[in-house]
mmCIF file of C-alpha atoms and ligand atoms in Angstrom:
data_model
loop_
_atom_site.group_PDB
_atom_site.id
_atom_site.type_symbol
_atom_site.label_atom_id
_atom_site.label_comp_id
_atom_site.label_asym_id
_atom_site.label_seq_id
_atom_site.Cartn_x
_atom_site.Cartn_y
_atom_site.Cartn_z
ATOM 1 C CA UNK A 26 -7.462 -14.220 22.702
ATOM 2 C CA UNK A 27 -3.765 -14.861 22.027
ATOM 3 C CA UNK A 28 -1.753 -16.570 19.292
ATOM 4 C CA UNK A 29 -1.175 -19.490 21.668
ATOM 5 C CA UNK A 30 -4.916 -20.211 21.677
ATOM 6 C CA UNK A 31 -4.851 -20.844 17.920
ATOM 7 C CA UNK A 32 -4.452 -24.441 16.728
ATOM 8 C CA UNK A 33 -2.362 -23.316 13.758
ATOM 9 C CA UNK A 34 1.168 -22.603 14.975
ATOM 10 C CA UNK A 35 1.852 -18.855 14.763
ATOM 11 C CA UNK A 36 5.569 -18.016 14.888
ATOM 12 C CA UNK A 37 6.646 -15.243 17.242
ATOM 13 C CA UNK A 38 6.415 -11.803 15.607
ATOM 14 C CA UNK A 39 4.343 -13.183 12.752
ATOM 15 C CA UNK A 40 2.503 -10.498 10.791
ATOM 16 C CA UNK A 41 -0.428 -12.863 10.478
ATOM 17 C CA UNK A 42 -1.496 -13.182 14.090
ATOM 18 C CA UNK A 43 -4.926 -14.250 15.326
ATOM 19 C CA UNK A 44 -5.777 -10.520 15.545
ATOM 20 C CA UNK A 45 -5.097 -9.855 11.868
ATOM 21 C CA UNK A 46 -7.084 -12.220 9.575
ATOM 22 C CA UNK A 47 -6.333 -10.435 6.245
ATOM 23 C CA UNK A 48 -7.871 -11.488 2.940
ATOM 24 C CA UNK A 49 -6.111 -12.414 -0.297
ATOM 25 C CA UNK A 50 -6.389 -14.473 -3.483
ATOM 26 C CA UNK A 51 -4.272 -17.614 -3.756
ATOM 27 C CA UNK A 52 -3.894 -20.754 -5.804
ATOM 28 C CA UNK A 53 -2.130 -23.997 -4.979
ATOM 29 C CA UNK A 54 -1.444 -27.186 -6.928
ATOM 30 C CA UNK A 55 -5.050 -27.291 -8.167
ATOM 31 C CA UNK A 56 -4.389 -23.962 -9.923
ATOM 32 C CA UNK A 57 -7.820 -22.437 -9.284
ATOM 33 C CA UNK A 58 -7.875 -19.046 -7.608
ATOM 34 C CA UNK A 59 -9.674 -18.797 -4.290
ATOM 35 C CA UNK A 60 -10.119 -16.425 -1.379
ATOM 36 C CA UNK A 61 -7.804 -17.114 1.531
ATOM 37 C CA UNK A 62 -7.072 -15.745 4.975
ATOM 38 C CA UNK A 63 -3.476 -15.651 6.269
ATOM 39 C CA UNK A 64 -2.657 -17.149 9.663
ATOM 40 C CA UNK A 65 0.984 -17.553 10.741
ATOM 41 C CA UNK A 66 2.879 -19.254 7.916
ATOM 42 C CA UNK A 67 -0.364 -20.818 6.664
ATOM 43 C CA UNK A 68 -3.600 -19.717 5.069
ATOM 44 C CA UNK A 69 -7.199 -20.797 5.369
ATOM 45 C CA UNK A 70 -8.987 -21.646 2.124
ATOM 46 C CA UNK A 71 -12.348 -19.877 2.396
ATOM 47 C CA UNK A 72 -13.820 -21.786 -0.546
ATOM 48 C CA UNK A 73 -13.371 -24.954 1.527
ATOM 49 C CA UNK A 74 -14.632 -23.209 4.651
ATOM 50 C CA UNK A 75 -17.775 -22.197 2.724
ATOM 51 C CA UNK A 76 -18.253 -25.767 1.425
ATOM 52 C CA UNK A 77 -18.038 -26.987 5.014
ATOM 53 C CA UNK A 78 -20.989 -24.765 5.785
ATOM 54 C CA UNK A 79 -19.246 -22.277 8.073
ATOM 55 C CA UNK A 80 -20.935 -19.269 6.471
ATOM 56 C CA UNK A 81 -24.321 -20.837 5.669
ATOM 57 C CA UNK A 82 -26.260 -18.680 8.139
ATOM 58 C CA UNK A 83 -24.932 -15.541 6.417
ATOM 59 C CA UNK A 84 -26.639 -16.498 3.140
ATOM 60 C CA UNK A 85 -23.563 -15.712 1.061
ATOM 61 C CA UNK A 86 -23.301 -16.852 -2.543
ATOM 62 C CA UNK A 87 -20.383 -19.330 -2.301
ATOM 63 C CA UNK A 88 -19.002 -18.304 -5.693
ATOM 64 C CA UNK A 89 -17.536 -15.141 -4.108
ATOM 65 C CA UNK A 90 -14.903 -17.429 -2.553
ATOM 66 C CA UNK A 91 -13.842 -18.951 -5.876
ATOM 67 C CA UNK A 92 -13.657 -15.656 -7.761
ATOM 68 C CA UNK A 93 -10.441 -14.365 -9.342
ATOM 69 C CA UNK A 94 -10.513 -11.235 -7.200
ATOM 70 C CA UNK A 95 -11.877 -10.119 -3.825
ATOM 71 C CA UNK A 96 -14.255 -7.582 -5.383
ATOM 72 C CA UNK A 97 -17.414 -9.722 -5.146
ATOM 73 C CA UNK A 98 -16.583 -10.664 -1.564
ATOM 74 C CA UNK A 99 -15.903 -7.042 -0.599
ATOM 75 C CA UNK A 100 -19.146 -5.981 -2.307
ATOM 76 C CA UNK A 101 -21.110 -8.144 0.172
ATOM 77 C CA UNK A 102 -20.639 -5.236 2.568
ATOM 78 C CA UNK A 103 -18.927 -4.855 5.906
ATOM 79 C CA UNK A 104 -21.646 -6.551 7.876
ATOM 80 C CA UNK A 105 -21.002 -9.825 6.041
ATOM 81 C CA UNK A 106 -17.249 -9.538 5.469
ATOM 82 C CA UNK A 107 -16.712 -8.693 9.145
ATOM 83 C CA UNK A 108 -18.872 -11.682 10.124
ATOM 84 C CA UNK A 109 -16.780 -13.971 7.876
ATOM 85 C CA UNK A 110 -13.591 -12.613 9.437
ATOM 86 C CA UNK A 111 -14.914 -13.238 12.951
ATOM 87 C CA UNK A 112 -16.112 -16.760 12.116
ATOM 88 C CA UNK A 113 -12.681 -17.694 10.723
ATOM 89 C CA UNK A 114 -11.029 -16.192 13.812
ATOM 90 C CA UNK A 115 -13.297 -18.196 16.134
ATOM 91 C CA UNK A 116 -12.744 -21.411 14.155
ATOM 92 C CA UNK A 117 -8.973 -20.933 14.465
ATOM 93 C CA UNK A 118 -9.426 -20.792 18.233
ATOM 94 C CA UNK A 119 -11.752 -23.805 18.314
ATOM 95 C CA UNK A 120 -9.805 -27.032 18.917
ATOM 96 C CA UNK A 121 -12.612 -29.105 17.387
ATOM 97 C CA UNK A 122 -13.064 -26.905 14.280
ATOM 98 C CA UNK A 123 -14.069 -28.625 11.039
ATOM 99 C CA UNK A 124 -11.229 -26.661 9.417
ATOM 100 C CA UNK A 125 -8.682 -28.859 11.206
ATOM 101 C CA UNK A 126 -7.287 -31.089 8.493
ATOM 102 C CA UNK A 127 -9.405 -29.291 5.881
ATOM 103 C CA UNK A 128 -8.510 -26.200 3.924
ATOM 104 C CA UNK A 129 -5.378 -25.084 5.758
ATOM 105 C CA UNK A 130 -2.526 -24.623 3.302
ATOM 106 C CA UNK A 131 1.128 -23.739 3.952
ATOM 107 C CA UNK A 132 1.806 -20.329 2.409
ATOM 108 C CA UNK A 133 5.002 -21.701 0.851
ATOM 109 C CA UNK A 134 2.851 -24.107 -1.180
ATOM 110 C CA UNK A 135 0.551 -21.342 -2.438
ATOM 111 C CA UNK A 136 0.910 -18.651 -5.080
ATOM 112 C CA UNK A 137 -0.508 -15.243 -4.196
ATOM 113 C CA UNK A 138 -2.264 -13.207 -6.867
ATOM 114 C CA UNK A 139 -3.356 -9.603 -7.296
ATOM 115 C CA UNK A 140 -6.081 -9.490 -4.608
ATOM 116 C CA UNK A 141 -8.384 -6.906 -6.127
ATOM 117 C CA UNK A 142 -9.457 -5.902 -9.615
ATOM 118 C CA UNK A 143 -8.505 -2.237 -9.467
ATOM 119 C CA UNK A 144 -10.452 -0.229 -11.978
ATOM 120 C CA UNK A 145 -9.383 3.189 -10.768
ATOM 121 C CA UNK A 146 -6.254 4.260 -8.959
ATOM 122 C CA UNK A 147 -5.694 7.629 -7.329
ATOM 123 C CA UNK A 148 -2.379 8.693 -5.825
ATOM 124 C CA UNK A 149 -2.346 11.404 -3.179
ATOM 125 C CA UNK A 150 0.632 13.449 -1.999
ATOM 126 C CA UNK A 151 -0.204 13.660 1.684
ATOM 127 C CA UNK A 152 3.104 13.483 3.583
ATOM 128 C CA UNK A 153 4.184 16.990 4.518
ATOM 129 C CA UNK A 154 7.766 15.810 4.980
ATOM 130 C CA UNK A 155 7.872 14.289 1.472
ATOM 131 C CA UNK A 156 6.209 17.266 -0.195
ATOM 132 C CA UNK A 157 8.573 19.630 1.641
ATOM 133 C CA UNK A 158 11.658 17.607 0.673
ATOM 134 C CA UNK A 159 10.679 17.460 -2.989
ATOM 135 C CA UNK A 160 9.731 21.149 -3.025
ATOM 136 C CA UNK A 161 13.065 22.043 -1.409
ATOM 137 C CA UNK A 162 15.043 20.033 -3.977
ATOM 138 C CA UNK A 163 13.251 21.257 -7.071
ATOM 139 C CA UNK A 164 12.035 24.702 -6.083
ATOM 140 C CA UNK A 165 12.672 27.361 -3.485
ATOM 141 C CA UNK A 166 13.299 25.909 0.019
ATOM 142 C CA UNK A 167 11.441 28.930 1.414
ATOM 143 C CA UNK A 168 8.357 28.037 -0.607
ATOM 144 C CA UNK A 169 8.732 24.259 -0.658
ATOM 145 C CA UNK A 170 5.005 23.622 -0.299
ATOM 146 C CA UNK A 171 2.706 24.865 -3.045
ATOM 147 C CA UNK A 172 0.078 27.391 -1.850
ATOM 148 C CA UNK A 173 -2.709 24.778 -2.082
ATOM 149 C CA UNK A 174 -0.944 22.020 -0.134
ATOM 150 C CA UNK A 175 -2.270 22.717 3.368
ATOM 151 C CA UNK A 176 -5.770 23.444 2.082
ATOM 152 C CA UNK A 177 -6.533 20.243 0.165
ATOM 153 C CA UNK A 178 -5.157 16.707 -0.169
ATOM 154 C CA UNK A 179 -3.343 17.038 -3.506
ATOM 155 C CA UNK A 180 -3.645 13.990 -5.765
ATOM 156 C CA UNK A 181 -3.817 12.774 -9.358
ATOM 157 C CA UNK A 182 -5.547 9.962 -11.232
ATOM 158 C CA UNK A 183 -3.009 7.195 -11.780
ATOM 159 C CA UNK A 184 -2.845 4.148 -14.011
ATOM 160 C CA UNK A 185 -4.537 0.979 -12.702
ATOM 161 C CA UNK A 186 -3.631 -1.499 -15.476
ATOM 162 C CA UNK A 187 0.024 -1.743 -14.430
ATOM 163 C CA UNK A 188 -0.618 -2.408 -10.744
ATOM 164 C CA UNK A 189 0.703 -5.862 -10.005
ATOM 165 C CA UNK A 190 1.293 -8.053 -6.988
ATOM 166 C CA UNK A 191 4.489 -8.579 -5.008
ATOM 167 C CA UNK A 192 7.009 -10.913 -6.620
ATOM 168 C CA UNK A 193 6.486 -9.954 -10.260
ATOM 169 C CA UNK A 194 9.720 -8.427 -11.480
ATOM 170 C CA UNK A 195 9.658 -5.466 -13.809
ATOM 171 C CA UNK A 196 11.997 -4.125 -16.484
ATOM 172 C CA UNK A 197 13.609 -0.727 -16.158
ATOM 173 C CA UNK A 198 11.380 1.527 -18.237
ATOM 174 C CA UNK A 199 12.434 3.221 -21.438
ATOM 175 C CA UNK A 200 11.588 6.878 -21.562
ATOM 176 C CA UNK A 201 12.219 10.343 -22.915
ATOM 177 C CA UNK A 202 14.447 12.530 -20.764
ATOM 178 C CA UNK A 203 16.295 15.824 -21.032
ATOM 179 C CA UNK A 204 19.831 15.182 -19.723
ATOM 180 C CA UNK A 205 21.433 18.075 -17.779
ATOM 181 C CA UNK A 206 22.989 20.669 -20.095
ATOM 182 C CA UNK A 207 21.729 18.862 -23.207
ATOM 183 C CA UNK A 208 20.090 20.714 -26.072
ATOM 184 C CA UNK A 209 17.758 17.939 -27.138
ATOM 185 C CA UNK A 210 15.864 15.226 -25.292
ATOM 186 C CA UNK A 211 16.984 11.613 -25.608
ATOM 187 C CA UNK A 212 15.218 8.246 -25.645
ATOM 188 C CA UNK A 213 16.642 5.386 -23.565
ATOM 189 C CA UNK A 214 16.452 3.461 -20.305
ATOM 190 C CA UNK A 215 15.606 5.600 -17.287
ATOM 191 C CA UNK A 216 18.740 6.291 -15.242
ATOM 192 C CA UNK A 217 16.830 7.270 -12.115
ATOM 193 C CA UNK A 218 14.431 4.480 -11.181
ATOM 194 C CA UNK A 219 13.157 5.042 -7.657
ATOM 195 C CA UNK A 220 10.753 3.418 -5.233
ATOM 196 C CA UNK A 221 8.046 5.284 -3.358
ATOM 197 C CA UNK A 222 7.086 3.906 0.050
ATOM 198 C CA UNK A 223 3.303 4.143 0.132
ATOM 199 C CA UNK A 224 0.193 2.461 1.441
ATOM 200 C CA UNK A 225 -2.967 1.956 -0.581
ATOM 201 C CA UNK A 226 -6.521 1.692 0.692
ATOM 202 C CA UNK A 227 -9.128 -0.409 -1.074
ATOM 203 C CA UNK A 228 -12.644 0.946 -1.521
ATOM 204 C CA UNK A 229 -15.280 -1.295 0.071
ATOM 205 C CA UNK A 230 -18.538 0.352 -0.984
ATOM 206 C CA UNK A 231 -19.752 2.172 -4.095
ATOM 207 C CA UNK A 232 -21.031 5.700 -4.232
ATOM 208 C CA UNK A 233 -23.331 6.891 -6.993
ATOM 209 C CA UNK A 234 -22.395 9.624 -9.436
ATOM 210 C CA UNK A 235 -23.169 12.915 -7.719
ATOM 211 C CA UNK A 236 -22.975 11.450 -4.216
ATOM 212 C CA UNK A 237 -20.591 13.019 -1.720
ATOM 213 C CA UNK A 238 -19.086 11.629 1.484
ATOM 214 C CA UNK A 239 -18.241 13.289 4.782
ATOM 215 C CA UNK A 240 -15.227 12.681 7.003
ATOM 216 C CA UNK A 241 -17.551 11.123 9.601
ATOM 217 C CA UNK A 242 -18.605 8.257 7.301
ATOM 218 C CA UNK A 243 -15.736 8.020 4.800
ATOM 219 C CA UNK A 244 -13.948 5.159 6.608
ATOM 220 C CA UNK A 245 -17.096 3.017 6.234
ATOM 221 C CA UNK A 246 -16.251 3.033 2.512
ATOM 222 C CA UNK A 247 -12.764 1.583 3.054
ATOM 223 C CA UNK A 248 -12.348 -2.212 3.115
ATOM 224 C CA UNK A 249 -8.682 -2.388 4.035
ATOM 225 C CA UNK A 250 -5.101 -1.515 3.297
ATOM 226 C CA UNK A 251 -2.062 -2.825 1.433
ATOM 227 C CA UNK A 252 1.598 -1.880 1.100
ATOM 228 C CA UNK A 253 2.426 -0.129 -2.156
ATOM 229 C CA UNK A 254 5.638 0.539 -4.039
ATOM 230 C CA UNK A 255 4.748 3.286 -6.493
ATOM 231 C CA UNK A 256 7.797 3.044 -8.783
ATOM 232 C CA UNK A 257 8.943 6.307 -10.315
ATOM 233 C CA UNK A 258 11.413 7.146 -13.075
ATOM 234 C CA UNK A 259 12.686 10.476 -11.762
ATOM 235 C CA UNK A 260 14.530 11.603 -14.904
ATOM 236 C CA UNK A 261 11.451 10.921 -17.047
ATOM 237 C CA UNK A 262 9.231 12.588 -14.454
ATOM 238 C CA UNK A 263 11.334 15.747 -14.331
ATOM 239 C CA UNK A 264 11.049 16.302 -18.093
ATOM 240 C CA UNK A 265 7.469 15.200 -18.735
ATOM 241 C CA UNK A 266 5.462 16.386 -15.734
ATOM 242 C CA UNK A 267 4.986 20.006 -16.795
ATOM 243 C CA UNK A 268 2.203 21.174 -16.802
ATOM 244 C CA UNK A 269 -0.214 18.262 -16.309
ATOM 245 C CA UNK A 270 1.629 16.146 -13.747
ATOM 246 C CA UNK A 271 2.870 12.537 -13.547
ATOM 247 C CA UNK A 272 2.479 10.355 -16.633
ATOM 248 C CA UNK A 273 4.786 7.617 -18.027
ATOM 249 C CA UNK A 274 7.324 8.048 -15.217
ATOM 250 C CA UNK A 275 4.755 6.484 -12.897
ATOM 251 C CA UNK A 276 2.663 4.186 -15.068
ATOM 252 C CA UNK A 277 5.254 1.501 -15.911
ATOM 253 C CA UNK A 278 4.515 -0.448 -12.706
ATOM 254 C CA UNK A 279 3.216 -0.225 -9.148
ATOM 255 C CA UNK A 280 3.412 -3.212 -6.809
ATOM 256 C CA UNK A 281 1.095 -4.044 -3.913
ATOM 257 C CA UNK A 282 1.279 -6.618 -1.133
ATOM 258 C CA UNK A 283 -1.031 -9.643 -1.585
ATOM 259 C CA UNK A 284 -2.902 -9.541 1.754
ATOM 260 C CA UNK A 285 -5.526 -6.857 2.364
ATOM 261 C CA UNK A 286 -5.544 -5.957 6.080
ATOM 262 C CA UNK A 287 -9.015 -4.872 7.132
ATOM 263 C CA UNK A 288 -9.877 -1.584 8.792
ATOM 264 C CA UNK A 289 -11.269 -3.653 11.703
ATOM 265 C CA UNK A 290 -7.817 -5.207 12.287
ATOM 266 C CA UNK A 291 -6.246 -1.729 12.227
ATOM 267 C CA UNK A 292 -8.658 -0.132 14.702
ATOM 268 C CA UNK A 293 -6.448 -0.738 17.812
ATOM 269 C CA UNK A 294 -3.692 1.285 16.141
ATOM 270 C CA UNK A 295 -5.720 4.434 15.659
ATOM 271 C CA UNK A 296 -3.785 7.595 16.648
ATOM 272 C CA UNK A 297 -4.251 11.341 16.461
ATOM 273 C CA UNK A 298 -2.894 13.001 13.324
ATOM 274 C CA UNK A 299 -0.698 16.102 13.193
ATOM 275 C CA UNK A 300 -2.359 19.449 13.899
ATOM 276 C CA UNK A 301 -3.532 21.040 10.677
ATOM 277 C CA UNK A 302 -2.719 24.701 10.407
ATOM 278 C CA UNK A 303 -4.120 26.804 8.895
ATOM 279 C CA UNK A 304 -7.542 25.472 9.771
ATOM 280 C CA UNK A 305 -9.036 23.439 6.933
ATOM 281 C CA UNK A 306 -12.321 24.222 5.211
ATOM 282 C CA UNK A 307 -15.416 22.862 6.999
ATOM 283 C CA UNK A 308 -15.924 19.888 4.632
ATOM 284 C CA UNK A 309 -12.413 18.631 5.497
ATOM 285 C CA UNK A 310 -12.739 18.962 9.266
ATOM 286 C CA UNK A 311 -12.902 15.720 11.194
ATOM 287 C CA UNK A 312 -13.408 14.443 14.728
ATOM 288 C CA UNK A 313 -11.467 11.775 16.586
ATOM 289 C CA UNK A 314 -8.284 9.890 15.770
ATOM 290 C CA UNK A 315 -8.026 9.041 12.084
ATOM 291 C CA UNK A 316 -4.326 8.318 11.638
ATOM 292 C CA UNK A 317 -2.832 4.833 12.088
ATOM 293 C CA UNK A 318 0.402 3.784 13.745
ATOM 294 C CA UNK A 319 1.963 1.463 11.151
ATOM 295 C CA UNK A 320 5.737 0.944 11.119
ATOM 296 C CA UNK A 321 7.091 0.860 7.589
ATOM 297 C CA UNK A 322 10.462 -0.277 6.340
ATOM 298 C CA UNK A 323 12.219 -0.337 2.974
ATOM 299 C CA UNK A 324 15.178 -2.579 2.122
ATOM 300 C CA UNK A 325 17.286 -2.884 -1.021
ATOM 301 C CA UNK A 326 18.740 -6.267 -1.907
ATOM 302 C CA UNK A 327 21.407 -6.210 -4.625
ATOM 303 C CA UNK A 328 21.675 -9.366 -6.759
ATOM 304 C CA UNK A 329 23.300 -12.261 -4.842
ATOM 305 C CA UNK A 330 23.761 -10.106 -1.777
ATOM 306 C CA UNK A 331 22.177 -9.384 1.590
ATOM 307 C CA UNK A 332 19.565 -6.673 1.919
ATOM 308 C CA UNK A 333 20.229 -3.266 3.437
ATOM 309 C CA UNK A 334 17.449 -1.417 5.265
ATOM 310 C CA UNK A 335 17.429 2.120 3.866
ATOM 311 C CA UNK A 336 14.306 3.582 5.480
ATOM 312 C CA UNK A 337 12.166 3.264 8.605
ATOM 313 C CA UNK A 338 9.016 5.390 8.470
ATOM 314 C CA UNK A 339 5.473 5.339 9.833
ATOM 315 C CA UNK A 340 2.010 5.841 8.343
ATOM 316 C CA UNK A 341 1.051 7.965 11.361
ATOM 317 C CA UNK A 342 3.042 10.891 9.945
ATOM 318 C CA UNK A 343 0.468 11.530 7.201
ATOM 319 C CA UNK A 344 -0.755 15.133 7.241
ATOM 320 C CA UNK A 345 -4.027 14.314 5.465
ATOM 321 C CA UNK A 346 -5.870 11.213 6.697
ATOM 322 C CA UNK A 347 -7.794 8.709 4.560
ATOM 323 C CA UNK A 348 -11.189 10.085 5.601
ATOM 324 C CA UNK A 349 -10.177 13.542 4.410
ATOM 325 C CA UNK A 350 -8.714 12.168 1.171
ATOM 326 C CA UNK A 351 -11.877 10.227 0.360
ATOM 327 C CA UNK A 352 -14.167 13.093 1.325
ATOM 328 C CA UNK A 353 -12.206 15.417 -0.895
ATOM 329 C CA UNK A 354 -12.205 12.842 -3.719
ATOM 330 C CA UNK A 355 -16.022 12.636 -3.746
ATOM 331 C CA UNK A 356 -16.642 16.328 -3.073
ATOM 332 C CA UNK A 357 -17.330 17.076 -6.748
ATOM 333 C CA UNK A 358 -19.671 14.087 -7.113
ATOM 334 C CA UNK A 359 -17.133 11.740 -8.711
ATOM 335 C CA UNK A 360 -18.234 8.177 -7.864
ATOM 336 C CA UNK A 361 -16.004 5.508 -6.329
ATOM 337 C CA UNK A 362 -16.307 1.742 -6.817
ATOM 338 C CA UNK A 363 -15.529 -1.377 -4.827
ATOM 339 C CA UNK A 364 -11.905 -2.290 -5.532
ATOM 340 C CA UNK A 365 -10.688 1.197 -6.414
ATOM 341 C CA UNK A 366 -7.352 1.937 -4.800
ATOM 342 C CA UNK A 367 -6.302 5.236 -3.300
ATOM 343 C CA UNK A 368 -2.677 5.692 -2.322
ATOM 344 C CA UNK A 369 -1.175 7.835 0.397
ATOM 345 C CA UNK A 370 1.694 9.317 -1.567
ATOM 346 C CA UNK A 371 5.266 8.741 -0.423
ATOM 347 C CA UNK A 372 5.407 8.376 3.355
ATOM 348 C CA UNK A 373 8.403 10.238 4.765
ATOM 349 C CA UNK A 374 9.135 11.055 8.394
ATOM 350 C CA UNK A 375 11.174 13.923 9.791
ATOM 351 C CA UNK A 376 14.556 12.187 10.171
ATOM 352 C CA UNK A 377 16.821 11.545 7.188
ATOM 353 C CA UNK A 378 16.575 7.767 7.632
ATOM 354 C CA UNK A 379 12.780 7.910 7.453
ATOM 355 C CA UNK A 380 12.500 9.339 3.939
ATOM 356 C CA UNK A 381 10.331 7.193 1.701
ATOM 357 C CA UNK A 382 12.177 7.438 -1.633
ATOM 358 C CA UNK A 383 15.754 7.318 -2.938
ATOM 359 C CA UNK A 384 15.210 10.834 -4.304
ATOM 360 C CA UNK A 385 15.071 12.050 -0.707
ATOM 361 C CA UNK A 386 17.350 9.478 0.990
ATOM 362 C CA UNK A 387 20.228 10.192 -1.425
ATOM 363 C CA UNK A 388 19.074 13.818 -1.855
ATOM 364 C CA UNK A 389 18.739 13.859 -5.656
ATOM 365 C CA UNK A 390 21.897 11.814 -6.104
ATOM 366 C CA UNK A 391 24.159 13.998 -3.950
ATOM 367 C CA UNK A 392 24.418 11.661 -0.915
ATOM 368 C CA UNK A 393 24.897 8.045 -2.036
ATOM 369 C CA UNK A 394 23.709 5.332 0.355
ATOM 370 C CA UNK A 395 26.105 2.558 1.372
ATOM 371 C CA UNK A 396 24.874 -1.011 0.951
ATOM 372 C CA UNK A 397 26.014 -3.881 3.193
ATOM 373 C CA UNK A 398 28.064 -5.305 0.316
ATOM 374 C CA UNK A 399 30.098 -2.068 0.048
ATOM 375 C CA UNK A 400 28.389 -0.798 -3.112
ATOM 376 C CA UNK A 401 26.602 2.563 -3.229
ATOM 377 C CA UNK A 402 23.191 3.617 -4.471
ATOM 378 C CA UNK A 403 21.708 6.940 -5.480
ATOM 379 C CA UNK A 404 18.792 5.273 -7.265
ATOM 380 C CA UNK A 405 17.862 1.624 -7.974
ATOM 381 C CA UNK A 406 20.306 -0.456 -10.035
ATOM 382 C CA UNK A 407 19.443 -3.268 -12.425
ATOM 383 C CA UNK A 408 18.737 -6.527 -10.582
ATOM 384 C CA UNK A 409 18.169 -4.767 -7.246
ATOM 385 C CA UNK A 410 15.157 -6.045 -5.330
ATOM 386 C CA UNK A 411 13.197 -3.488 -3.315
ATOM 387 C CA UNK A 412 11.261 -4.833 -0.337
ATOM 388 C CA UNK A 413 8.676 -2.891 1.699
ATOM 389 C CA UNK A 414 7.357 -4.269 4.985
ATOM 390 C CA UNK A 415 4.835 -2.921 7.480
ATOM 391 C CA UNK A 416 3.394 -3.845 10.846
ATOM 392 C CA UNK A 417 1.553 -2.405 13.847
ATOM 393 C CA UNK A 418 2.235 -3.335 17.436
ATOM 394 C CA UNK A 419 0.549 -2.347 20.673
ATOM 395 C CA UNK A 420 0.576 -4.149 24.032
ATOM 396 C CA UNK A 421 0.414 -7.843 23.084
ATOM 397 C CA UNK A 422 -1.203 -7.305 19.702
ATOM 398 C CA UNK A 423 0.824 -7.331 16.516
ATOM 399 C CA UNK A 424 -0.531 -7.364 12.999
ATOM 400 C CA UNK A 425 1.401 -6.946 9.778
ATOM 401 C CA UNK A 426 1.129 -6.648 6.040
ATOM 402 C CA UNK A 427 3.825 -9.134 5.033
ATOM 403 C CA UNK A 428 5.836 -7.564 2.265
ATOM 404 C CA UNK A 429 5.808 -6.223 -1.239
ATOM 405 C CA UNK A 430 8.951 -7.055 -3.202
ATOM 406 C CA UNK A 431 10.009 -6.692 -6.807
ATOM 407 C CA UNK A 432 13.232 -6.702 -8.771
ATOM 408 C CA UNK A 433 14.198 -4.164 -11.410
ATOM 409 C CA UNK A 434 15.385 -6.140 -14.447
ATOM 410 C CA UNK A 435 17.524 -4.524 -17.163
ATOM 411 C CA UNK A 436 15.636 -2.424 -19.711
ATOM 412 C CA UNK A 437 14.234 -4.115 -22.819
ATOM 413 C CA UNK A 438 15.865 -1.984 -25.493
HETATM 414 CA CA1 CA B 19 3.317 8.225 -5.639
#
């Protein structure tokens, strides 16, 4: 199976190869939202595919393909969603498919929407490089990691209502900060708006209250992954986070990419994670390779200017894997629901050009980054667009996430 076997033209290095088949929610001129699958620069309308009878033998309620979100589709369970994915893949390889001339839409003619109704959002803090960098900047470099960090995947419950899809610009948040050497806090636009390079995973199966998962089965509860920019107002964060953790500095917006790449598509890119020392508690132990080799890139595009790539990182660096995060999350009996999103935390690598936030890249403002247009950045300026991209590549197989992009507009004062 290669891209050349597909009757939809797939440009070289496309993220949406025949091996990918990610799901999203789109609308076109007719303005009704539907489930789609990306292929090359096009997408397949699954509502049309269902009307054509392609999924009839699966006994799926066709309304899941005309829903506003993927939740009802995901809730069908992996057996059915995987079958749908494989049928679409086979149809795209079948020269006499009924989809030819029916239900294939150019992506440029479609609008992508938030793919999932996210009721609950949890943000972990699972990159050892990121946690070490932040700990070094704000605390003692000798004790950069908190005593708990290597014993549990640290996280917090985030805000789901302000998660939006790529392309929706957001205003610089107003906030309360304590300027350096000031006696009183001030209210005004954040001066330190930052991106966080993250990935989110979407829950594919409910657990009941009181139910716990193990690392051996946790991935069965994950439908797929998206790119995530978890915006942060660092000056607000620094003042407000004591003692309960992130609050308004994080909740003003988070952006995700529109296509959800399935765990099945990611399987070929499975890799071993870093060695965990000290040894973790038994409930967090796992067997096999549970990290994923996903190249990640962040670019900043100033207004009317070319973009500058500021970071190249990789999801494989994560110290705690998704199975451990989810096992830990359910350990106390807290239930999870289809469509919940869990985020990795900022994904930094070891080298200085692989840090996943401006806080680290410009080292708390002390090392400004040069843009291609000659300007400098320590944090994100008004009218800057931040773009995150991600892809995996191995042998002849490449799959990608597309991008998540959003502009920071001036504050509404
Ligand atoms: Ca975060």
